[in-house]
Structure formats: structure tokens, C-alpha cells
Coordinates of C-alpha atoms in Angstrom, one line a residue:
Chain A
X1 CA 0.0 0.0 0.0
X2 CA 1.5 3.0 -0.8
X3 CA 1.7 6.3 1.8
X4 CA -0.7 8.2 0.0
X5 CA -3.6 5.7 -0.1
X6 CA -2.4 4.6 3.5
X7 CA -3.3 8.0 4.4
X8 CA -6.2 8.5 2.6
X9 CA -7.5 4.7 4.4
X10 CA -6.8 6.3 7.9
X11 CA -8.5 9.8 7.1
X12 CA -11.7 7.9 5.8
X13 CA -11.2 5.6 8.9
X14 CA -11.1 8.1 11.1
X15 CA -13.8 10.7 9.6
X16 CA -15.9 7.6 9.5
X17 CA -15.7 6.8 14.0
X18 CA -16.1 10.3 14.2
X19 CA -19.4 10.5 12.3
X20 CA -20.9 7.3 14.3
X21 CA -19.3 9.2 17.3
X22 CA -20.5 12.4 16.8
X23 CA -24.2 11.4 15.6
X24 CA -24.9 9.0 18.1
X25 CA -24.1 11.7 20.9
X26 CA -26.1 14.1 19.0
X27 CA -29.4 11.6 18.0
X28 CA -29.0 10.1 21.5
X29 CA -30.6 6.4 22.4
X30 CA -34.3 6.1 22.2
X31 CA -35.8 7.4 25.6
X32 CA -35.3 4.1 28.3
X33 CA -38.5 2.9 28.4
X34 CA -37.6 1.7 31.7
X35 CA -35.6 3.1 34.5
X36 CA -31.8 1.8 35.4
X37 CA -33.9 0.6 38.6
X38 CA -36.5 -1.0 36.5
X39 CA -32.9 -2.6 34.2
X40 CA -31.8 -4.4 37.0
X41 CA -34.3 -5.4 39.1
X42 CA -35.5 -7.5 35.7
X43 CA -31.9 -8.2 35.1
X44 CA -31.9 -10.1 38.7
X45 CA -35.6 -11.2 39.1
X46 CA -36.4 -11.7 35.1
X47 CA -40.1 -10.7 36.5
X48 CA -40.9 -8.4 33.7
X49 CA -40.0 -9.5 30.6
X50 CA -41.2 -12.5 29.1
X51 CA -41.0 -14.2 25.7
X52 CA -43.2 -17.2 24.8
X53 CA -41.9 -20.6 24.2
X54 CA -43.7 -21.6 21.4
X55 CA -46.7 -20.5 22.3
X56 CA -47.5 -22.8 24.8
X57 CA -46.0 -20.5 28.2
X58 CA -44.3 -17.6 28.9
X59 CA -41.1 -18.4 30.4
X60 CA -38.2 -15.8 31.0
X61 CA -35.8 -15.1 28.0
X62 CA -33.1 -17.3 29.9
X63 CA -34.9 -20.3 29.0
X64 CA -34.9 -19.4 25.9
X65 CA -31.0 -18.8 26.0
X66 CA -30.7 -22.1 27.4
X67 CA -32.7 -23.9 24.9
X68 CA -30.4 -21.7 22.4
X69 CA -27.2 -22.7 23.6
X70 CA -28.5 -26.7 23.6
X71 CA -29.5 -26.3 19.9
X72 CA -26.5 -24.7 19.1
X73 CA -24.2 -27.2 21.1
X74 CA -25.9 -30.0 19.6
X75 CA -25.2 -29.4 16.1
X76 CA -21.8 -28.5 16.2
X77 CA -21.9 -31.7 17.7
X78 CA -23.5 -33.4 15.2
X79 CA -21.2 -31.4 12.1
X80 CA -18.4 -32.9 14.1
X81 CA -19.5 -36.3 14.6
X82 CA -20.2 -36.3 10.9
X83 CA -17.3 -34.7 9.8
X84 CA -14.9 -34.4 11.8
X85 CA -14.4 -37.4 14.0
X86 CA -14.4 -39.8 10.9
X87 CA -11.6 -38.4 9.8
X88 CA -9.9 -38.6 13.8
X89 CA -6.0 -39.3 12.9
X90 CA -3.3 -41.3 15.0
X91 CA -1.4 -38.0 15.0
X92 CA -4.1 -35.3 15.2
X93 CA -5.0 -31.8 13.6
X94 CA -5.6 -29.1 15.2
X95 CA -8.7 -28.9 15.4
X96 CA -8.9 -32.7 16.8
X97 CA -6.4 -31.5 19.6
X98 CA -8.5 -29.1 20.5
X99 CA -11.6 -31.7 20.7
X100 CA -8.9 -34.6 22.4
X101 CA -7.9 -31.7 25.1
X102 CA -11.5 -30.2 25.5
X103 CA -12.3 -34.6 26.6
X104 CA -8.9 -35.0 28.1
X105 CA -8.9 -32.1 30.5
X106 CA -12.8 -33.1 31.7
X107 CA -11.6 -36.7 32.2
X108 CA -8.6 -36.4 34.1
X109 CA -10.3 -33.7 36.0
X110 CA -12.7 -36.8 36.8
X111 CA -10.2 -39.1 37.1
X112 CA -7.9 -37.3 39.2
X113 CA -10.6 -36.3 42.0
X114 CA -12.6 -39.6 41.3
X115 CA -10.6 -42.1 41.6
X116 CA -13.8 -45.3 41.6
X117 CA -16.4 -44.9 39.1
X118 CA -15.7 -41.3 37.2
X119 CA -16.5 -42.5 33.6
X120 CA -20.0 -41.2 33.7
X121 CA -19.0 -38.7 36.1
X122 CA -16.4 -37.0 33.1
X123 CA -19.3 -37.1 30.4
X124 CA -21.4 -35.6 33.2
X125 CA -18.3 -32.3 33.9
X126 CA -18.0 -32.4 30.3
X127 CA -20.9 -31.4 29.1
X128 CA -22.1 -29.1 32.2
X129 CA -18.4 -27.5 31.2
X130 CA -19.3 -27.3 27.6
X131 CA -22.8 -25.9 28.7
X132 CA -21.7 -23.0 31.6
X133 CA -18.7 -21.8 29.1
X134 CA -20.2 -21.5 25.8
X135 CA -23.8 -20.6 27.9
X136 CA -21.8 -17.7 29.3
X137 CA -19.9 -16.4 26.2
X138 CA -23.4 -16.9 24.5
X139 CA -24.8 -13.3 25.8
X140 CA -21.9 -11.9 23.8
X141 CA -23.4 -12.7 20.7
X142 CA -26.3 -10.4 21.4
X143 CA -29.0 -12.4 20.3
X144 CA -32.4 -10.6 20.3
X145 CA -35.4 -12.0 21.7
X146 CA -39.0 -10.1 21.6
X147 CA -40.8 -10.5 24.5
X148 CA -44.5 -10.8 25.0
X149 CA -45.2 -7.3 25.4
X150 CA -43.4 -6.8 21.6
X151 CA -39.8 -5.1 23.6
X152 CA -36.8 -6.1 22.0
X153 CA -34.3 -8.1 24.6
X154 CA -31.4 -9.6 24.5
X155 CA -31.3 -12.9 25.7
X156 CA -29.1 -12.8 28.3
X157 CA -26.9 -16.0 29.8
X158 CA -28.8 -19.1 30.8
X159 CA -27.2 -19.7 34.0
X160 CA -27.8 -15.8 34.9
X161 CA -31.3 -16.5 35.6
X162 CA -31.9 -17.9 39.2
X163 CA -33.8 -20.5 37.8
X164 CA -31.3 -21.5 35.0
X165 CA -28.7 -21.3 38.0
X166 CA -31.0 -23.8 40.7
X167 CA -31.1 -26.7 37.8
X168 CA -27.2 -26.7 36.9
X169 CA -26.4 -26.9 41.1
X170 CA -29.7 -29.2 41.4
X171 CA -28.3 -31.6 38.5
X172 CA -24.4 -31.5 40.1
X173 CA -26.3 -32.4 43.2
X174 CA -28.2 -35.3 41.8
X175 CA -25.2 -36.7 39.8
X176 CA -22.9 -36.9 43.6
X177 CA -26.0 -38.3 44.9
X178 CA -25.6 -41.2 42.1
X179 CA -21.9 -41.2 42.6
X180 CA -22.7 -41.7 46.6
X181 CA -25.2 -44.3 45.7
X182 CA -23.1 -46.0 43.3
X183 CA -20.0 -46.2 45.2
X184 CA -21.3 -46.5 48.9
X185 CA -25.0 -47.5 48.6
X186 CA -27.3 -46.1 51.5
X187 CA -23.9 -44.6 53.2
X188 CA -23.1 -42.7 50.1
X189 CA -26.3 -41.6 50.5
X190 CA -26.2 -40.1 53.9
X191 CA -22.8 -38.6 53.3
X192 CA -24.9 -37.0 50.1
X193 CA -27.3 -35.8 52.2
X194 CA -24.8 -34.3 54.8
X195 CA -23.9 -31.6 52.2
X196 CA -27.6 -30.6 52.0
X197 CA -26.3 -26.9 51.7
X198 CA -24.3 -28.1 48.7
X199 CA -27.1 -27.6 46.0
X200 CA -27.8 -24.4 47.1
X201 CA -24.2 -23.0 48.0
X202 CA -23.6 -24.5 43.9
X203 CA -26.4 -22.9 42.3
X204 CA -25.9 -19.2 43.7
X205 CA -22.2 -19.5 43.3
X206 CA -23.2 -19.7 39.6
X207 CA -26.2 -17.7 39.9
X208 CA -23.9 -14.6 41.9
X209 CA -21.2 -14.9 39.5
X210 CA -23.0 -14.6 36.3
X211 CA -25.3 -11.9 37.4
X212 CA -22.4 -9.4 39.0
X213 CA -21.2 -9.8 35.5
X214 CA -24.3 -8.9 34.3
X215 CA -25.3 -6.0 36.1
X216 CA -21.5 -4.6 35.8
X217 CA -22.2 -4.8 31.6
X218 CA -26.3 -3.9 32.1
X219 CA -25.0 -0.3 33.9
X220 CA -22.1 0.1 31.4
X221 CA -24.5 -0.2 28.6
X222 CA -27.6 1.5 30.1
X223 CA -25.8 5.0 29.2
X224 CA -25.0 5.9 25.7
X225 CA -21.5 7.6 26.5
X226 CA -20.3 4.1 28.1
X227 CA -20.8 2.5 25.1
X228 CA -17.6 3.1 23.2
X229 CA -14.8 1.0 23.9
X230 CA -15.5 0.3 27.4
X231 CA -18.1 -2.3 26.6
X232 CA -15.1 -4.6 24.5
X233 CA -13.1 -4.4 28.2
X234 CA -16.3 -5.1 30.5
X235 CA -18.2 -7.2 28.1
X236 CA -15.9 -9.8 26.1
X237 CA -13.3 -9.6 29.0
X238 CA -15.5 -10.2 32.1
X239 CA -17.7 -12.9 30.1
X240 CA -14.9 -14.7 28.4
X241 CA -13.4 -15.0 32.6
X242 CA -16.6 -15.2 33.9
X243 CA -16.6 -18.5 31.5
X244 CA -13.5 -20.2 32.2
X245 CA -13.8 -19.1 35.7
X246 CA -17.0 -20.8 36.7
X247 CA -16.9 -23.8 34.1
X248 CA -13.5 -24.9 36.2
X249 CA -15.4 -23.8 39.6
X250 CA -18.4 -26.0 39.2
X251 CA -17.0 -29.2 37.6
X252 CA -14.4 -29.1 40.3
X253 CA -16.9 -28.7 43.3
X254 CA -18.8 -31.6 41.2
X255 CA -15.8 -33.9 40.6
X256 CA -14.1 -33.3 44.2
X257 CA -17.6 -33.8 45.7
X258 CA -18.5 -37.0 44.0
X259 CA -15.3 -38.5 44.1
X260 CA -15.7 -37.7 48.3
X261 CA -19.1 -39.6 47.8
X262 CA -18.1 -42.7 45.8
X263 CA -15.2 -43.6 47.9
X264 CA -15.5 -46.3 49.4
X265 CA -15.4 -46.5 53.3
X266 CA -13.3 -49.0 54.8
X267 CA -15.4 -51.1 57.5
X268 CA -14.4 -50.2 60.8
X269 CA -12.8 -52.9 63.7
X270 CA -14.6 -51.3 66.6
X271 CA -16.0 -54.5 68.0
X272 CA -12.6 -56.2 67.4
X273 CA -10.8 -53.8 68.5
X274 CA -13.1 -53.9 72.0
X275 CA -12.8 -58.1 72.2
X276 CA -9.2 -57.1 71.7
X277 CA -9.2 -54.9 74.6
X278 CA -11.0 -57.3 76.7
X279 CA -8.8 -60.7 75.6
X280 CA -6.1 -58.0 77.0
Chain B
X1 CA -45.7 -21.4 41.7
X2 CA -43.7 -18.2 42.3
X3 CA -41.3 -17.7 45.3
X4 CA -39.2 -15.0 46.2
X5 CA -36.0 -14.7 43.8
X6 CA -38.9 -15.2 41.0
X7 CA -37.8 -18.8 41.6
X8 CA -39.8 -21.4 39.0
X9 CA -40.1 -24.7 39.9
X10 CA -41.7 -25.3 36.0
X11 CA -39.0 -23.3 34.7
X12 CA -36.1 -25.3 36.7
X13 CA -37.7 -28.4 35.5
X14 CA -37.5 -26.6 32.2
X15 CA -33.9 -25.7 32.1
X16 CA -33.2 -29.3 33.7
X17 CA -35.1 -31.0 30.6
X18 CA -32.6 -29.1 28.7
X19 CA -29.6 -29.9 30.5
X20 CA -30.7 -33.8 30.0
X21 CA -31.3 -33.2 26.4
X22 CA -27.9 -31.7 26.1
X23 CA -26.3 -34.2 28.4
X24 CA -27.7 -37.4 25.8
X25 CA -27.3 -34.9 23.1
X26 CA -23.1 -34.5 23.4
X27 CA -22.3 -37.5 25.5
X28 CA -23.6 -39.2 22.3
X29 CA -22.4 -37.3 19.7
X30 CA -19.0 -35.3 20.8
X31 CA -17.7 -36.5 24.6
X32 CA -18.3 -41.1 23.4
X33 CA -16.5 -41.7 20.2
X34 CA -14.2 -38.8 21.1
X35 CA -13.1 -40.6 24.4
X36 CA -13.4 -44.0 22.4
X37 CA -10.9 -42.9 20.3
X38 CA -8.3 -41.4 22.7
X39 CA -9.0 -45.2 24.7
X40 CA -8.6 -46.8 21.5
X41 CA -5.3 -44.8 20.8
X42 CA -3.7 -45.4 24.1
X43 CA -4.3 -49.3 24.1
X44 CA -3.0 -49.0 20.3
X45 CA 0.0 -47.9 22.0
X46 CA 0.1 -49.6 25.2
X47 CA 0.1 -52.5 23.5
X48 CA 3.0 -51.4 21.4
X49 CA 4.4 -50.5 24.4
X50 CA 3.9 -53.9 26.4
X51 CA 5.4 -55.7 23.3
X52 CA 8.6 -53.3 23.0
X53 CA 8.9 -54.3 26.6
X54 CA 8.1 -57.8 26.1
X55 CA 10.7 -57.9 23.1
X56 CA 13.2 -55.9 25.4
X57 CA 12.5 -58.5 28.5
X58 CA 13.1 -61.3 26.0
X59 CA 16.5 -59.7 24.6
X60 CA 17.2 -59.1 27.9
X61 CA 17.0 -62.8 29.1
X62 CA 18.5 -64.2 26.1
X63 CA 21.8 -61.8 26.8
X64 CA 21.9 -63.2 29.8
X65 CA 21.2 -66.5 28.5
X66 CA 23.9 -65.9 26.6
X67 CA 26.5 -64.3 28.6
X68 CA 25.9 -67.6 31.0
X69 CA 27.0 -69.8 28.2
X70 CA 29.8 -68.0 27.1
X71 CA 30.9 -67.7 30.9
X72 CA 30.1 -71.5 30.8
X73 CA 31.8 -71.9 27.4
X74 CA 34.9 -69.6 29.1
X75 CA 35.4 -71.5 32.1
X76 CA 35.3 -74.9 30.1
X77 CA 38.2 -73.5 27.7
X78 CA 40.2 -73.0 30.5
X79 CA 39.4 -76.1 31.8
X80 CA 39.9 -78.3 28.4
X81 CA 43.1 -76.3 27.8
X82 CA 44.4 -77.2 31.2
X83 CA 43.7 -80.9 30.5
X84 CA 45.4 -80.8 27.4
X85 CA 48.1 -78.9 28.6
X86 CA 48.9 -81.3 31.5
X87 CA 48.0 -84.3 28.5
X88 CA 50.6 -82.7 26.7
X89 CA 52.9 -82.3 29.5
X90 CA 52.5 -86.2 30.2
X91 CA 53.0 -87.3 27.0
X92 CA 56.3 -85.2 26.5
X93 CA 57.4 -86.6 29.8
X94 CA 56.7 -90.2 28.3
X95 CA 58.0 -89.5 25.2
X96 CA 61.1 -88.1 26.7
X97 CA 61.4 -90.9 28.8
X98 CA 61.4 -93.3 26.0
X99 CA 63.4 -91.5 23.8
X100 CA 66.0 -91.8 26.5
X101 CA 65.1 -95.3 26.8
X102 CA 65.7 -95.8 23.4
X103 CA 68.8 -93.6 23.3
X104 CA 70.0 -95.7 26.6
X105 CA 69.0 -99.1 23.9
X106 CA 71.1 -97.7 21.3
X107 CA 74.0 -96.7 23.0
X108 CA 73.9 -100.1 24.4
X109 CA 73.6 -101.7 21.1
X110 CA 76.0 -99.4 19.5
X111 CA 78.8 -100.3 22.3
X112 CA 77.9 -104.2 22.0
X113 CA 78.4 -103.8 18.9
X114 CA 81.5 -101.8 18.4
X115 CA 82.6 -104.4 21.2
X116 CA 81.9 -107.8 19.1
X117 CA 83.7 -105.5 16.2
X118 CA 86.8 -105.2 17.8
X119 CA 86.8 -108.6 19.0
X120 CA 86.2 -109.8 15.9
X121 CA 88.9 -107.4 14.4
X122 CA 91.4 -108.5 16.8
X123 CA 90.0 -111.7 16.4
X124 CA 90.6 -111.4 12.4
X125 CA 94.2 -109.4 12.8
X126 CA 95.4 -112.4 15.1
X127 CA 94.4 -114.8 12.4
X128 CA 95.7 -112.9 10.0
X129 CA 99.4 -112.3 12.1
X130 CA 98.7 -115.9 12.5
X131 CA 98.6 -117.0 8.5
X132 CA 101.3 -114.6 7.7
X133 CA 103.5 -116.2 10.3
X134 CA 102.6 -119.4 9.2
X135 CA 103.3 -118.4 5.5
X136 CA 106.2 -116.9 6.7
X137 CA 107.8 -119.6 8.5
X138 CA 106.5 -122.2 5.6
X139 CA 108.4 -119.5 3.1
X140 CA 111.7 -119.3 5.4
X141 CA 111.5 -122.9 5.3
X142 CA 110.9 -123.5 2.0
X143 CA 114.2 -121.1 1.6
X144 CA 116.2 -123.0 3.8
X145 CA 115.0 -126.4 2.2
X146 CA 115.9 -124.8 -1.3
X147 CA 119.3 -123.4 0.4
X148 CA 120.2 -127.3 1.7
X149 CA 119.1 -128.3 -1.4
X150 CA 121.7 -126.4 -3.3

């Protein structure tokens, strides 16, 4: 390229951010409907807007997100099982590294905390890792969803919604209740129920997480003069952590958990220990 | 139902009928033949593995075996050569012995014979001595008979 049209790139560059800059200051937003108040008391409670899932109820948009992020998880899944694991080599690709890792890392995370009966326990971190990361990042794509009363939304992160939140620790719990009953039978079971605090400490771990990120990026957005290059910092930077963060938080409480569960106890020598005592 | 929190128990059931969809969904499709193939791969090449070491163990005995027999082989050199070498000592000493036998023998022989040879040479000059005198005296008497004669 040479310096001239270099030059002339940058000044149409420039006299182009300035334009968008300028005119969006001038035009300003259209007028909230709803007060920052209103924003994030719906951004915590989801109690005001509503979109319809097919008609049949009215649900909040984060089950929506949810069922979203399943679809879109699903067929990626089936392009690759199609495509790309067919063609799996003894010395992979890229791309089949990142797949092989992506496993690896969910099993030995299993393995290592599990050591008795983790097989069903890494498909179970896997795919509740697959589902908080790419559920997370989801909310930066922006999806629109219009909600009952005809508003524009976006849908926002499925596990940012109390209720989204409450199934993912509800499930963990379920799956270290299995792991309890599987390894230890009715003991596993009382030692599940010991933790009784663990499904709700699990689901508003998530639940607090996501939202602070939330309302962080709902205020930053809320005003028109945040909007330029803050958002990229707050938005992709907090989400993109806020997704690695609590995918390695929650499969790690599930694996350490269920591996604690499904050990198995050894039997205890109390009586022989006391004939012991009284042979003595 | 609502509760406080706007918490849903229709809408957890909801997102938990998701989470099973999704959990048959990718354990099916992404997380099973993935895994199946990494299992795969490893026993490919644990079994490689075992066999390498199998083959090593194997070499391993057999240069052992090995290094026994030529120990084995080693020590019964030494002990084959020491036989020999004392065989070979015993037979020089034999075959000295009878060479000086035989030389003992010869030198006997020889002096007999040099003996009986000079007897018989003496025995042959005195004969000799003896027919010359004889022919001498017959020839001094036959000049003196031929000197009476005359």
C-alpha cells in the first residue's frame, strides 16, 4: 500500500468513528422505556419481561438462552460427529487437539478427583463445562429475543437467571447423589445428604457470578456515553473469565464432591478392637 | 408457583429438561467416540508398548542367557586347555622318557656292537698275524730247504 492511499485509508477511517461518534451523541438512544432501577431489578428477578416458548407458556428469556445454547451445542456436535471425527488421525490436527484436550482435560479432571467410578462422572463435567462456558460467552453474541409485550431483549446467559442457576447446582447435586449411591450404597447416600447446603451454595455460586457480571455490563450499557470501547473491556473480557472461571469452579466442586461420595469407606474394627481390649 | 427470587419450579424443571437433552445430546455425539478414540489410541499404543517391553524383556534374558553360556563356554576352555596342557605335558614326559630309553638301547647296542667288532677285528688281525706267520715260516722254510738243497 503506498503512503498516499495509507493516508487517505486512515482519514476515511477516522472521519468515518467520528461521524458514528459524533451522531450518536447528537441523536441520542431512544428514551429508556424503563428506568436503570426497573434494568436491574428485571436483570436479577427476570419478573418483567417474558417471551413465549412456542406459544404454549411464557417463560423468561433465559430459557430461551438455554434452549439456544442446547441447539447450538448440539449441532456442532453433530457437524463434528459427521465430519470431523471420521476423519480422527493417529497424530491429530488441530482442530482434533483441541476436541482430544477439551475430553482430556474433563476426564482427568474426573479421574484425578474420582478415583472409583468417574467414567459417567467426566461425560457428566463435560458437558455441564461445555454448557456453563459456551452458555456464558453466548450473551456476547447479542441475540435478540421479543418479548410478550413486543420489547426487544437480549437474551441474556442461561445460567444468569436464578432458575437456569438452581437446575445446573440441582443436577451437580443429583449426579454426587448417584456417585454416593453407586460407590457406597445407602452410606453414600447419607454422606450426600450431609452436604444438604451443597445444592444451594452450587447454584448461587453460579447464579452470583453470572449476574455481578451482568449488572456490571447492564449499567455500562444502560448509558450511551459508556458505550464506546468500554463495553469490548467489560463485556468480552469479564464474560470470556466469567466463563472459564466458573466452568472450572463448578465441575471441580462436582468432581471433588463425587469423588468424596463414591469412595469407598473401609469397615471399621470397633468391635474387634473392643474383644481385643477385653482378651487383653 | 412463584417464590421470592422469582424462583420457578416449572422453569427449573425446564432448564433441567434441557440440561438432560444436552447431556444425551453430546455425550452421544462429541464426549463417546471422542473418548473412544483417545481409549482406542492409548491401548494401540500400550500395547506397542507392552510388546517393546516384552521384546526388550526377551532380549534381555536371552543376553543373559547368553553371557551364562559363554561364561560356561569360558570356564570350560580353560578347563579343556588345562587338560590338554597337562595331557601334553605327560605325553612329552613319556616321550622323553622313551626316547632316552631308546637312546639308553642304542647306546647299548652301539657299544655291543663296536665291542663284538673289535673282538672280531682282533680276532681277524690275530688270524691274519697268524697265517702270515705261518706263511712266513712255511716261506723261510721253504728257503732253507731250497738253500740245503743247493
Amino acid at each position: 500500500m503506498s503512503k498516499k492511499r495509507r493516508t487517505i485509508f486512515i482519514l476515511v477511517w477516522v472521519l468515518c468513528a467520528a461521524a458514528f461518534l459524533v451522531s450518536s451523541l447528537v441523536i441520542g438512544g431512544a428514551s429508556p422505556e424503563e428506568s436503570i432501577k426497573e434494568t436491574m431489578r428485571d436483570a436479577v428477578l427476570h419478573d418483567t419481561n417474558k417471551i413465549s416458548l412456542f406459544g404454549i407458556m411464557d417463560v423468561n428469556p433465559a430459557v430461551i438462552s438455554a434452549y439456544t445454547v442446547t441447539f447450538i451445542l448440539l449441532i456442532f456436535a453433530v457437524f463434528v460427529r459427521i465430519f470431523a471425527v471420521p476423519k480422527f488421525k493417529t497424530i491429530p490436527g488441530k482442530f482434533q487437539i483441541l476436541l482430544e484436550e477439551a475430553v482430556g482435560f474433563f476426564d482427568n479432571l474426573a479421574k484425578g478427583n474420582s478415583p472409583h467410578k468417574n467414567y459417567f462422572l467426566g461425560a457428566y463435567v463435560f458437558v455441564a463445562g461445555a454448557y456453563i462456558c459456551i452458555g456464558t460467552l453466548f450473551e456476547l453474541l447479542g441475540l435478540q429475543g421479543i418479548t410478550t409485550s413486543g420489547r426487544s431483549i437480549t437474551l441474556p446467559a442461561p445460567l444468569s437467571d436464578i432458575n437456569g442457576a438452581i437446575a445446573m447446582g440441582v443436577t451437580s447435586y443429583l449426579i454426587i447423589l448417584s456417585g454416593g449411591i453407586l460407590g457406597n450404597g445407602f452410606k453414600g447416600v447419607l454422606s450426600t445428604l450431609k452436604e444438604f447446603s451443597l445444592p444451594i451454595s452450587m447454584s448461587f455460586r453460579l447464579f452470583g457470578a453470572l449476574l455481578s457480571g451482568l449488572l456490571v455490563t447492564e449499567l455500562v450499557y444502560y448509558y450511551v456515553g459508556l458505550s464506546f470501547a468500554l463495553p469490548v473491556v467489560v463485556g468480552v473480557m469479564f464474560t470470556a473469565l466469567h466463563a472459564l472461571i466458573q466452568t472450572y469452579v463448578l465441575t471441580m466442586l462436582t468432581a471433588v464432591f463425587y469423588g468424596e461420595v463414591s469412595e469407598k469407606t473401609p469397615k471399621k474394627e470397633k468391635i474387634k478392637t473392643k474383644k481385643r481390649r477385653k482378651q487383653i | 408457583m412463584s417464590l421470592p427470587l422469582n424462583i420457578n419450579f416449572q422453569q427449573i424443571l425446564l432448564h433441567m429438561f434441557n440440561l438432560c437433552l444436552l447431556f444425551g445430546g453430546l455425550y452421544l455425539l462429541l464426549y463417546k467416540p471422542v473418548k473412544r478414540f483417545m481409549d482406542d489410541r492409548a491401548a494401540k499404543y500400550k500395547s506397542v508398548d507392552d510388546a517393546a517391553k516384552e521384546k526388550l524383556l526377551k532380549a534381555q534374558e536371552a543376553e543373559t542367557l547368553a553371557e551364562h553360556r559363554l561364561k560356561d563356554c569360558e570356564i570350560k576352555i580353560e578347563q579343556d586347555m588345562a587338560k590338554s596342557r597337562a595331557d601334553a605335558e605327560a605325553e612329552a614326559e613319556s616321550i622323553i622318557k622313551d626316547a632316552n630309553n631308546t637312546r639308553k638301547q642304542i647306546l647299548a647296542a652301539a657299544e655291543d656292537a663296536a665291542l663284538r667288532e673289535k673282538n672280531r677285528m682282533i680276532n681277524d688281525a690275530r688270524e691274519e698275524i697268524a697265517e702270515l706267520a705261518v706263511k712266513a715260516a712255511e716261506k723261510v722254510i721253504a728257503e732253507k730247504k731250497v738253500k740245503s738243497d743247493d
